[in-house]
mmCIF file of C-alpha atoms (C1' of nucleotides) in Angstrom:
data_model
loop_
_atom_site.group_PDB
_atom_site.id
_atom_site.type_symbol
_atom_site.label_atom_id
_atom_site.label_comp_id
_atom_site.label_asym_id
_atom_site.label_seq_id
_atom_site.Cartn_x
_atom_site.Cartn_y
_atom_site.Cartn_z
ATOM 1 C CA MET A 1 -16.346 6.915 17.715
ATOM 2 C CA THR A 2 -14.639 6.648 20.743
ATOM 3 C CA VAL A 3 -15.078 3.612 22.531
ATOM 4 C CA HIS A 4 -12.004 3.279 25.064
ATOM 5 C CA PRO A 5 -12.970 5.347 28.212
ATOM 6 C CA ASP A 6 -9.549 6.330 29.002
ATOM 7 C CA MET A 7 -8.065 6.800 25.858
ATOM 8 C CA HIS A 8 -5.180 8.907 26.925
ATOM 9 C CA GLY A 9 -4.534 7.163 29.823
ATOM 10 C CA GLU A 10 -4.258 3.813 28.037
ATOM 11 C CA VAL A 11 -2.231 5.238 25.451
ATOM 12 C CA ALA A 12 0.125 6.893 27.935
ATOM 13 C CA GLY A 13 0.308 3.256 29.310
ATOM 14 C CA ARG A 14 1.283 1.578 26.123
ATOM 15 C CA LEU A 15 4.087 3.963 25.709
ATOM 16 C CA ALA A 16 5.393 3.715 29.118
ATOM 17 C CA ALA A 17 5.703 -0.028 28.509
ATOM 18 C CA LEU A 18 8.158 1.017 25.760
ATOM 19 C CA GLU A 19 9.800 3.528 27.917
ATOM 20 C CA GLN A 20 8.340 5.845 25.655
ATOM 21 C CA ARG A 21 7.026 9.339 26.739
ATOM 22 C CA TYR A 22 3.355 10.672 26.047
ATOM 23 C CA THR A 23 4.441 14.095 24.670
ATOM 24 C CA THR A 24 2.445 16.987 23.136
ATOM 25 C CA THR A 25 3.190 15.827 19.703
ATOM 26 C CA ARG A 26 2.222 12.349 20.044
ATOM 27 C CA ARG A 27 -0.898 13.309 21.978
ATOM 28 C CA ALA A 28 -1.824 15.533 19.055
ATOM 29 C CA VAL A 29 -1.499 12.943 16.674
ATOM 30 C CA VAL A 30 -3.290 10.358 18.799
ATOM 31 C CA GLU A 31 -6.277 12.941 19.264
ATOM 32 C CA THR A 32 -6.391 13.705 15.343
ATOM 33 C CA LEU A 33 -6.697 9.879 14.731
ATOM 34 C CA SER A 34 -9.561 9.864 17.323
ATOM 35 C CA ARG A 35 -11.480 12.769 16.219
ATOM 36 C CA ALA A 36 -11.155 11.706 12.561
ATOM 37 C CA GLY A 37 -13.040 8.562 13.262
ATOM 38 C CA ARG A 38 -11.803 7.121 10.041
ATOM 39 C CA PRO A 39 -8.434 6.277 8.539
ATOM 40 C CA VAL A 40 -6.641 9.434 7.264
ATOM 41 C CA THR A 41 -3.586 10.196 5.460
ATOM 42 C CA ILE A 42 -0.263 11.834 6.426
ATOM 43 C CA PRO A 43 -1.241 15.082 4.657
ATOM 44 C CA GLU A 44 -4.562 14.966 6.351
ATOM 45 C CA ILE A 45 -3.016 14.715 9.471
ATOM 46 C CA LEU A 46 -0.816 17.634 8.867
ATOM 47 C CA SER A 47 -3.462 19.710 7.890
ATOM 48 C CA SER A 48 -5.378 19.200 10.925
ATOM 49 C CA THR A 49 -2.334 19.614 13.042
ATOM 50 C CA PRO A 50 -0.490 22.875 12.144
ATOM 51 C CA LEU A 51 3.229 23.298 12.901
ATOM 52 C CA LEU A 52 3.847 19.405 12.764
ATOM 53 C CA PRO A 53 6.428 18.494 10.398
ATOM 54 C CA GLN A 54 6.298 15.583 8.032
ATOM 55 C CA SER A 55 8.952 13.435 9.345
ATOM 56 C CA SER A 56 7.483 14.145 13.097
ATOM 57 C CA ALA A 57 4.373 12.627 11.576
ATOM 58 C CA TYR A 58 5.720 9.368 10.213
ATOM 59 C CA ARG A 59 7.926 9.138 13.198
ATOM 60 C CA THR A 60 4.998 9.597 15.629
ATOM 61 C CA LEU A 61 3.160 7.078 14.165
ATOM 62 C CA ALA A 62 5.698 4.855 13.696
ATOM 63 C CA VAL A 63 6.198 4.916 17.470
ATOM 64 C CA LEU A 64 2.369 4.683 18.027
ATOM 65 C CA ILE A 65 2.086 1.590 15.768
ATOM 66 C CA GLU A 66 4.931 0.227 17.573
ATOM 67 C CA ALA A 67 3.151 0.496 21.109
ATOM 68 C CA GLY A 68 0.024 -0.822 19.371
ATOM 69 C CA VAL A 69 -1.901 2.350 19.285
ATOM 70 C CA ALA A 70 -2.489 2.782 15.990
ATOM 71 C CA ARG A 71 -2.133 0.784 12.865
ATOM 72 C CA ARG A 72 -1.494 1.384 9.126
ATOM 73 C CA VAL A 73 -4.662 0.490 6.709
ATOM 74 C CA THR A 74 -4.128 -0.744 3.190
ATOM 75 C CA GLY A 75 -4.555 2.604 1.121
ATOM 76 C CA ASP A 76 -5.645 2.237 -2.632
ATOM 77 C CA GLY A 77 -4.025 5.666 -3.598
ATOM 78 C CA ASP A 78 -0.497 7.141 -3.061
ATOM 79 C CA HIS A 79 -0.738 7.321 0.696
ATOM 80 C CA GLY A 80 -0.767 5.018 3.575
ATOM 81 C CA ARG A 81 -3.675 5.611 5.876
ATOM 82 C CA PHE A 82 -3.500 5.303 9.490
ATOM 83 C CA GLU A 83 -6.151 4.716 12.216
ATOM 84 C CA LEU A 84 -6.447 3.816 16.123
ATOM 85 C CA ALA A 85 -5.947 0.233 17.149
ATOM 86 C CA GLU A 86 -9.177 -1.516 17.388
ATOM 87 C CA GLU A 87 -8.524 -1.771 20.968
ATOM 88 C CA LEU A 88 -8.914 1.941 21.661
ATOM 89 C CA SER A 89 -11.637 2.369 18.640
ATOM 90 C CA GLY A 90 -13.353 -0.655 18.654
ATOM 91 C CA HIS A 91 -13.809 -3.371 15.876
ATOM 92 C CA HIS A 92 -15.059 -1.913 12.692
ATOM 93 C CA HIS A 93 -14.806 -2.471 9.093
ATOM 94 C CA HIS A 94 -14.113 0.101 6.369
ATOM 95 C CA LEU A 95 -15.991 1.571 3.309
ATOM 96 C CA VAL A 96 -13.478 2.429 0.582
ATOM 97 C CA CYS A 97 -14.499 4.663 -2.055
ATOM 98 C CA GLU A 98 -12.987 3.652 -5.366
ATOM 99 C CA VAL A 99 -13.332 7.097 -6.945
ATOM 100 C CA CYS A 100 -11.491 9.336 -4.294
ATOM 101 C CA GLY A 101 -10.118 7.032 -1.978
ATOM 102 C CA THR A 102 -11.771 7.993 1.204
ATOM 103 C CA VAL A 103 -12.230 5.568 3.792
ATOM 104 C CA ASP A 104 -15.121 5.480 6.506
ATOM 105 C CA ASP A 105 -15.617 3.039 9.096
ATOM 106 C CA VAL A 106 -18.560 1.032 9.451
ATOM 107 C CA PRO A 107 -19.680 -1.177 12.744
ATOM 108 C CA PRO A 108 -20.000 -4.601 12.236
ATOM 109 C CA SER A 109 -23.075 -6.662 12.513
ATOM 110 C CA THR A 110 -22.891 -9.779 15.033
ATOM 111 C CA ARG A 111 -24.272 -11.873 12.260
ATOM 112 C CA LEU A 112 -21.386 -10.651 9.720
ATOM 113 C CA GLU A 113 -18.817 -11.290 12.204
ATOM 114 C CA ARG A 114 -19.931 -14.853 13.275
ATOM 115 C CA ALA A 115 -19.630 -15.722 9.253
ATOM 116 C CA LEU A 116 -16.558 -14.219 9.262
ATOM 117 C CA ASP A 117 -15.131 -16.150 12.335
ATOM 118 C CA GLU A 118 -16.345 -19.464 10.665
ATOM 119 C CA ALA A 119 -14.653 -18.490 7.295
ATOM 120 C CA ALA A 120 -11.510 -18.028 9.219
ATOM 121 C CA ARG A 121 -11.555 -21.159 10.787
ATOM 122 C CA ALA A 122 -12.451 -23.209 7.995
ATOM 123 C CA ALA A 123 -9.730 -21.263 5.572
ATOM 124 C CA ALA A 124 -7.273 -21.992 8.338
ATOM 125 C CA GLU A 125 -7.746 -25.709 8.463
ATOM 126 C CA ASP A 126 -7.778 -25.795 4.674
ATOM 127 C CA GLN A 127 -4.229 -24.430 4.199
ATOM 128 C CA GLY A 128 -2.555 -24.633 7.639
ATOM 129 C CA TYR A 129 -2.816 -21.127 8.517
ATOM 130 C CA THR A 130 -3.386 -19.790 11.981
ATOM 131 C CA VAL A 131 -5.543 -16.958 11.738
ATOM 132 C CA THR A 132 -5.245 -14.313 13.893
ATOM 133 C CA GLY A 133 -7.492 -11.533 12.879
ATOM 134 C CA HIS A 134 -9.191 -10.129 9.373
ATOM 135 C CA ARG A 135 -9.913 -7.400 7.273
ATOM 136 C CA PHE A 136 -12.992 -6.726 5.726
ATOM 137 C CA ASP A 137 -13.577 -3.943 3.305
ATOM 138 C CA LEU A 138 -16.553 -2.820 1.359
ATOM 139 C CA VAL A 139 -15.476 -1.106 -1.756
ATOM 140 C CA GLY A 140 -17.868 1.578 -3.570
ATOM 141 C CA ARG A 141 -18.684 4.806 -4.341
ATOM 142 C CA CYS A 142 -18.983 7.417 -1.278
ATOM 143 C CA PRO A 143 -21.977 9.885 -1.372
ATOM 144 C CA THR A 144 -19.862 12.562 -2.687
ATOM 145 C CA CYS A 145 -18.445 10.809 -5.852
ATOM 146 C CA ARG A 146 -21.785 8.610 -6.590
ATOM 147 C CA MET B 1 -6.655 -21.712 -10.655
ATOM 148 C CA THR B 2 -7.501 -20.947 -14.112
ATOM 149 C CA VAL B 3 -11.273 -20.279 -14.258
ATOM 150 C CA HIS B 4 -11.814 -18.711 -17.165
ATOM 151 C CA PRO B 5 -11.737 -21.087 -20.472
ATOM 152 C CA ASP B 6 -10.044 -18.874 -22.731
ATOM 153 C CA MET B 7 -7.535 -16.864 -20.631
ATOM 154 C CA HIS B 8 -5.306 -15.269 -23.389
ATOM 155 C CA GLY B 9 -8.261 -14.853 -26.203
ATOM 156 C CA GLU B 10 -9.881 -12.814 -23.249
ATOM 157 C CA VAL B 11 -6.751 -10.797 -22.350
ATOM 158 C CA ALA B 12 -6.257 -10.273 -26.216
ATOM 159 C CA GLY B 13 -9.646 -8.831 -26.184
ATOM 160 C CA ARG B 14 -9.834 -6.561 -23.335
ATOM 161 C CA LEU B 15 -6.165 -5.337 -24.576
ATOM 162 C CA ALA B 16 -7.416 -4.542 -28.211
ATOM 163 C CA ALA B 17 -10.332 -2.644 -26.746
ATOM 164 C CA LEU B 18 -7.966 -0.259 -25.652
ATOM 165 C CA GLU B 19 -5.931 -0.583 -28.878
ATOM 166 C CA GLN B 20 -3.146 -2.164 -27.218
ATOM 167 C CA ARG B 21 -0.991 -5.207 -28.438
ATOM 168 C CA TYR B 22 -0.859 -8.656 -27.073
ATOM 169 C CA THR B 23 2.830 -9.034 -27.155
ATOM 170 C CA THR B 24 5.240 -11.465 -25.807
ATOM 171 C CA THR B 25 6.062 -9.612 -23.064
ATOM 172 C CA ARG B 26 2.453 -9.259 -21.843
ATOM 173 C CA ARG B 27 1.750 -12.622 -22.444
ATOM 174 C CA ALA B 28 4.567 -13.859 -20.536
ATOM 175 C CA VAL B 29 3.387 -11.505 -17.460
ATOM 176 C CA VAL B 30 -0.028 -12.808 -17.757
ATOM 177 C CA GLU B 31 1.041 -16.349 -17.972
ATOM 178 C CA THR B 32 3.382 -15.655 -14.590
ATOM 179 C CA LEU B 33 0.147 -14.286 -12.849
ATOM 180 C CA SER B 34 -2.145 -17.081 -13.901
ATOM 181 C CA ARG B 35 0.588 -19.923 -12.706
ATOM 182 C CA ALA B 36 1.168 -18.122 -9.606
ATOM 183 C CA GLY B 37 -2.432 -18.548 -8.381
ATOM 184 C CA ARG B 38 -1.799 -15.776 -5.401
ATOM 185 C CA PRO B 39 -0.970 -12.278 -5.263
ATOM 186 C CA VAL B 40 2.763 -11.734 -6.307
ATOM 187 C CA THR B 41 5.402 -9.039 -6.159
ATOM 188 C CA ILE B 42 7.364 -7.406 -8.841
ATOM 189 C CA PRO B 43 10.786 -8.954 -7.522
ATOM 190 C CA GLU B 44 8.643 -12.401 -8.141
ATOM 191 C CA ILE B 45 7.538 -11.605 -11.266
ATOM 192 C CA LEU B 46 11.063 -10.788 -12.619
ATOM 193 C CA SER B 47 12.406 -13.826 -11.279
ATOM 194 C CA SER B 48 10.005 -16.049 -13.130
ATOM 195 C CA THR B 49 10.513 -14.139 -16.060
ATOM 196 C CA PRO B 50 14.038 -14.111 -16.833
ATOM 197 C CA LEU B 51 15.034 -11.005 -18.957
ATOM 198 C CA LEU B 52 12.283 -9.146 -18.024
ATOM 199 C CA PRO B 53 13.503 -5.186 -17.032
ATOM 200 C CA GLN B 54 11.697 -3.976 -14.051
ATOM 201 C CA SER B 55 10.704 -1.098 -15.612
ATOM 202 C CA SER B 56 8.813 -3.316 -18.497
ATOM 203 C CA ALA B 57 7.157 -5.059 -15.656
ATOM 204 C CA TYR B 58 5.781 -2.093 -14.239
ATOM 205 C CA ARG B 59 4.507 -0.775 -17.220
ATOM 206 C CA THR B 60 3.018 -4.017 -18.505
ATOM 207 C CA LEU B 61 1.251 -4.170 -15.487
ATOM 208 C CA ALA B 62 -0.176 -0.836 -15.308
ATOM 209 C CA VAL B 63 -1.405 -1.413 -18.987
ATOM 210 C CA LEU B 64 -3.136 -4.868 -17.687
ATOM 211 C CA ILE B 65 -4.921 -2.920 -14.891
ATOM 212 C CA GLU B 66 -5.935 -0.216 -17.345
ATOM 213 C CA ALA B 67 -7.471 -3.226 -19.533
ATOM 214 C CA GLY B 68 -9.257 -4.587 -16.405
ATOM 215 C CA VAL B 69 -7.206 -7.792 -16.868
ATOM 216 C CA ALA B 70 -5.088 -7.519 -13.808
ATOM 217 C CA ARG B 71 -5.264 -5.807 -10.359
ATOM 218 C CA ARG B 72 -3.055 -4.353 -7.710
ATOM 219 C CA VAL B 73 -3.845 -5.791 -4.290
ATOM 220 C CA THR B 74 -2.864 -4.556 -0.866
ATOM 221 C CA GLY B 75 0.567 -5.490 0.323
ATOM 222 C CA ASP B 76 1.685 -5.126 3.571
ATOM 223 C CA GLY B 77 5.249 -5.397 2.823
ATOM 224 C CA ASP B 78 7.185 -3.276 0.545
ATOM 225 C CA HIS B 79 6.229 -3.820 -2.777
ATOM 226 C CA GLY B 80 2.859 -4.094 -4.246
ATOM 227 C CA ARG B 81 1.226 -7.363 -5.363
ATOM 228 C CA PHE B 82 -0.693 -8.203 -8.338
ATOM 229 C CA GLU B 83 -3.082 -10.850 -9.456
ATOM 230 C CA LEU B 84 -5.448 -11.512 -12.422
ATOM 231 C CA ALA B 85 -8.764 -9.987 -12.247
ATOM 232 C CA GLU B 86 -11.634 -11.803 -10.825
ATOM 233 C CA GLU B 87 -13.262 -12.244 -14.016
ATOM 234 C CA LEU B 88 -10.497 -14.348 -14.812
ATOM 235 C CA SER B 89 -9.202 -15.823 -11.839
ATOM 236 C CA GLY B 90 -12.758 -16.476 -10.331
ATOM 237 C CA HIS B 91 -14.071 -14.819 -6.941
ATOM 238 C CA HIS B 92 -11.818 -15.231 -4.098
ATOM 239 C CA HIS B 93 -10.255 -13.885 -0.747
ATOM 240 C CA HIS B 94 -6.838 -14.039 0.633
ATOM 241 C CA LEU B 95 -4.651 -15.352 3.296
ATOM 242 C CA VAL B 96 -2.224 -13.286 4.192
ATOM 243 C CA CYS B 97 0.775 -14.113 6.558
ATOM 244 C CA GLU B 98 1.645 -11.150 9.058
ATOM 245 C CA VAL B 99 5.049 -12.596 9.327
ATOM 246 C CA CYS B 100 6.673 -13.281 5.685
ATOM 247 C CA GLY B 101 3.991 -11.179 3.813
ATOM 248 C CA THR B 102 3.007 -13.942 1.401
ATOM 249 C CA VAL B 103 -0.301 -13.933 -0.039
ATOM 250 C CA ASP B 104 -2.482 -17.054 -0.885
ATOM 251 C CA ASP B 105 -5.838 -17.232 -2.217
ATOM 252 C CA VAL B 106 -8.672 -19.050 -0.810
ATOM 253 C CA PRO B 107 -11.959 -19.716 -2.438
ATOM 254 C CA PRO B 108 -15.135 -18.200 -0.827
ATOM 255 C CA SER B 109 -17.855 -20.231 0.609
ATOM 256 C CA THR B 110 -21.505 -19.729 -0.373
ATOM 257 C CA ARG B 111 -22.525 -18.815 3.149
ATOM 258 C CA LEU B 112 -19.746 -16.405 3.706
ATOM 259 C CA GLU B 113 -20.564 -14.879 0.377
ATOM 260 C CA ARG B 114 -24.050 -14.352 1.678
ATOM 261 C CA ALA B 115 -23.339 -12.694 4.884
ATOM 262 C CA LEU B 116 -20.714 -10.370 2.883
ATOM 263 C CA ASP B 117 -23.407 -9.384 0.560
ATOM 264 C CA GLU B 118 -25.867 -8.753 3.531
ATOM 265 C CA ALA B 119 -23.581 -6.623 5.084
ATOM 266 C CA ALA B 120 -22.898 -4.634 1.966
ATOM 267 C CA ARG B 121 -26.393 -3.751 1.750
ATOM 268 C CA ALA B 122 -26.962 -2.601 5.273
ATOM 269 C CA ALA B 123 -23.544 -0.531 5.213
ATOM 270 C CA ALA B 124 -24.615 0.897 1.857
ATOM 271 C CA GLU B 125 -28.038 1.863 3.260
ATOM 272 C CA ASP B 126 -26.890 3.522 6.293
ATOM 273 C CA GLN B 127 -24.066 5.619 5.035
ATOM 274 C CA GLY B 128 -25.201 6.432 1.606
ATOM 275 C CA TYR B 129 -22.544 4.239 -0.198
ATOM 276 C CA THR B 130 -23.065 2.305 -3.422
ATOM 277 C CA VAL B 131 -21.479 -0.805 -2.707
ATOM 278 C CA THR B 132 -20.084 -2.474 -5.811
ATOM 279 C CA GLY B 133 -17.646 -5.345 -4.263
ATOM 280 C CA HIS B 134 -15.903 -6.121 -1.145
ATOM 281 C CA ARG B 135 -12.391 -7.507 0.095
ATOM 282 C CA PHE B 136 -12.029 -10.070 2.797
ATOM 283 C CA ASP B 137 -8.509 -11.062 3.897
ATOM 284 C CA LEU B 138 -7.822 -13.398 6.473
ATOM 285 C CA VAL B 139 -4.629 -12.545 8.400
ATOM 286 C CA GLY B 140 -2.296 -15.178 10.076
ATOM 287 C CA ARG B 141 0.445 -17.216 9.988
ATOM 288 C CA CYS B 142 1.282 -19.345 7.144
ATOM 289 C CA PRO B 143 2.554 -22.966 7.662
ATOM 290 C CA THR B 144 6.316 -21.909 7.022
ATOM 291 C CA CYS B 145 6.209 -19.097 9.449
ATOM 292 C CA ARG B 146 3.772 -20.879 12.159
ATOM 293 C "C1'" DC C 1 20.680 16.521 34.757
ATOM 294 C "C1'" DT C 2 19.871 12.580 31.830
ATOM 295 C "C1'" DT C 3 17.504 10.420 28.266
ATOM 296 C "C1'" DT C 4 14.360 10.650 24.580
ATOM 297 C "C1'" DC C 5 12.116 13.924 21.132
ATOM 298 C "C1'" DT C 6 11.885 16.668 17.654
ATOM 299 C "C1'" DG C 7 13.076 19.786 13.155
ATOM 300 C "C1'" DC C 8 15.883 19.742 9.406
ATOM 301 C "C1'" DA C 9 17.812 18.264 5.415
ATOM 302 C "C1'" DA C 10 19.894 14.642 3.150
ATOM 303 C "C1'" DA C 11 19.086 9.641 1.896
ATOM 304 C "C1'" DC C 12 16.322 5.809 0.620
ATOM 305 C "C1'" DG C 13 13.674 2.771 -2.477
ATOM 306 C "C1'" DA C 14 9.465 1.567 -4.957
ATOM 307 C "C1'" DT C 15 7.532 3.214 -8.785
ATOM 308 C "C1'" DT C 16 7.288 6.213 -13.057
ATOM 309 C "C1'" DT C 17 8.896 8.217 -17.065
ATOM 310 C "C1'" DG C 18 11.536 10.629 -21.502
ATOM 311 C "C1'" DC C 19 13.750 9.241 -25.193
ATOM 312 C "C1'" DA C 20 15.684 6.339 -28.740
ATOM 313 C "C1'" DG C 21 15.899 1.923 -31.153
ATOM 314 C "C1'" DC C 22 12.642 -2.716 -31.729
ATOM 315 C "C1'" DA C 23 8.765 -5.512 -32.553
ATOM 316 C "C1'" DG C 24 3.375 -5.982 -33.805
ATOM 317 C "C1'" DC C 25 0.142 -5.833 -37.551
ATOM 318 C "C1'" DG D 1 6.023 1.263 -43.065
ATOM 319 C "C1'" DC D 2 3.745 2.996 -39.196
ATOM 320 C "C1'" DT D 3 2.754 3.146 -34.564
ATOM 321 C "C1'" DG D 4 3.094 1.234 -30.457
ATOM 322 C "C1'" DC D 5 6.121 -1.204 -27.054
ATOM 323 C "C1'" DT D 6 10.436 -1.993 -24.748
ATOM 324 C "C1'" DG D 7 15.183 -1.168 -22.499
ATOM 325 C "C1'" DC D 8 17.994 1.956 -20.289
ATOM 326 C "C1'" DA D 9 18.977 5.428 -17.293
ATOM 327 C "C1'" DA D 10 17.139 9.450 -14.995
ATOM 328 C "C1'" DA D 11 13.571 11.575 -12.386
ATOM 329 C "C1'" DT D 12 9.474 11.084 -8.821
ATOM 330 C "C1'" DC D 13 7.564 11.205 -4.520
ATOM 331 C "C1'" DG D 14 6.180 9.004 -0.040
ATOM 332 C "C1'" DT D 15 8.815 7.430 3.625
ATOM 333 C "C1'" DT D 16 12.801 6.579 6.561
ATOM 334 C "C1'" DT D 17 17.065 8.482 9.221
ATOM 335 C "C1'" DG D 18 21.678 10.958 11.009
ATOM 336 C "C1'" DC D 19 22.572 14.686 13.669
ATOM 337 C "C1'" DA D 20 22.186 18.599 16.920
ATOM 338 C "C1'" DG D 21 19.398 21.551 19.957
ATOM 339 C "C1'" DA D 22 14.800 21.012 22.480
ATOM 340 C "C1'" DA D 23 11.789 19.172 26.012
ATOM 341 C "C1'" DA D 24 10.294 15.320 29.249
ATOM 342 C "C1'" DG D 25 10.603 13.271 33.997
#
DNA sequence: CTTTCTGCAAACGATTTGCAGCAGC
DNA sequence: GCTGCTGCAAATCGTTTGCAGAAAG
């Protein structure tokens, strides 16, 4: 799910805007997030990036989030889950397995997006909210836990 | 937002099914969740239930969740948020304030639900998931944080 | 060179839990 | 009266942070 044509360049730019360097460690984490194609936990990041200390993983993610490169998504389990920002990975939704907690990405349908936007507008008007985005997760059982 | 006609009776029944008693403390927490009409944090529960120790609040909620009376919803902030199960409060969605983290309930529209269900079906087929439900949160700014 | 990063280990803070006494049935 | 529930305080565990040496530009 590599939607952005020059991901690393874009990341470097966003980091530079905050006077942050695009180091080897950071590149490795971005690479991991990109390859995963779904929100991953810290333990998962650590196992796919040998020699990376846990504290560096957390710190790197904090920076990436600050730079708008990554974001933390709601985890049902113990660990938080992280993924690339939608500007880099493309807008999508999640399939959450209620048994094992795994989260997969799912592309949005045009019709669904239209309905979601409409709902957002209606809700905003009703309760005085200014809606800036939405989260839509499908909950169920993954093929493994079926 | 009291949708269930005999909430306490229903709660008592669900607890009884697990050989759990519907004690004063538990009733107080259920009452608090019901009155809030939106997902609340432990600190909020404690302040609206004087004399309730923190550990009892957590323990009570664990039991209520086990009994299918309450559920934990994804919090963006530090604390988790809890609400009554949808069988008791009715199906609804959330308005999440990205500034203060407050979460309000919002009733679903028929049209939106239809689109969501359709998306669920499509996604389930595509990726081998069995979809049992969904979560739809609108993110924005509440009237206070506007 | 100078400034920012990284690793380590200690600190934090939300949530959980062992144990002894209290309440529900 | 039993059995389960509650309070207290201590333990857990994911996450954050201070500090000194390493790497980036």
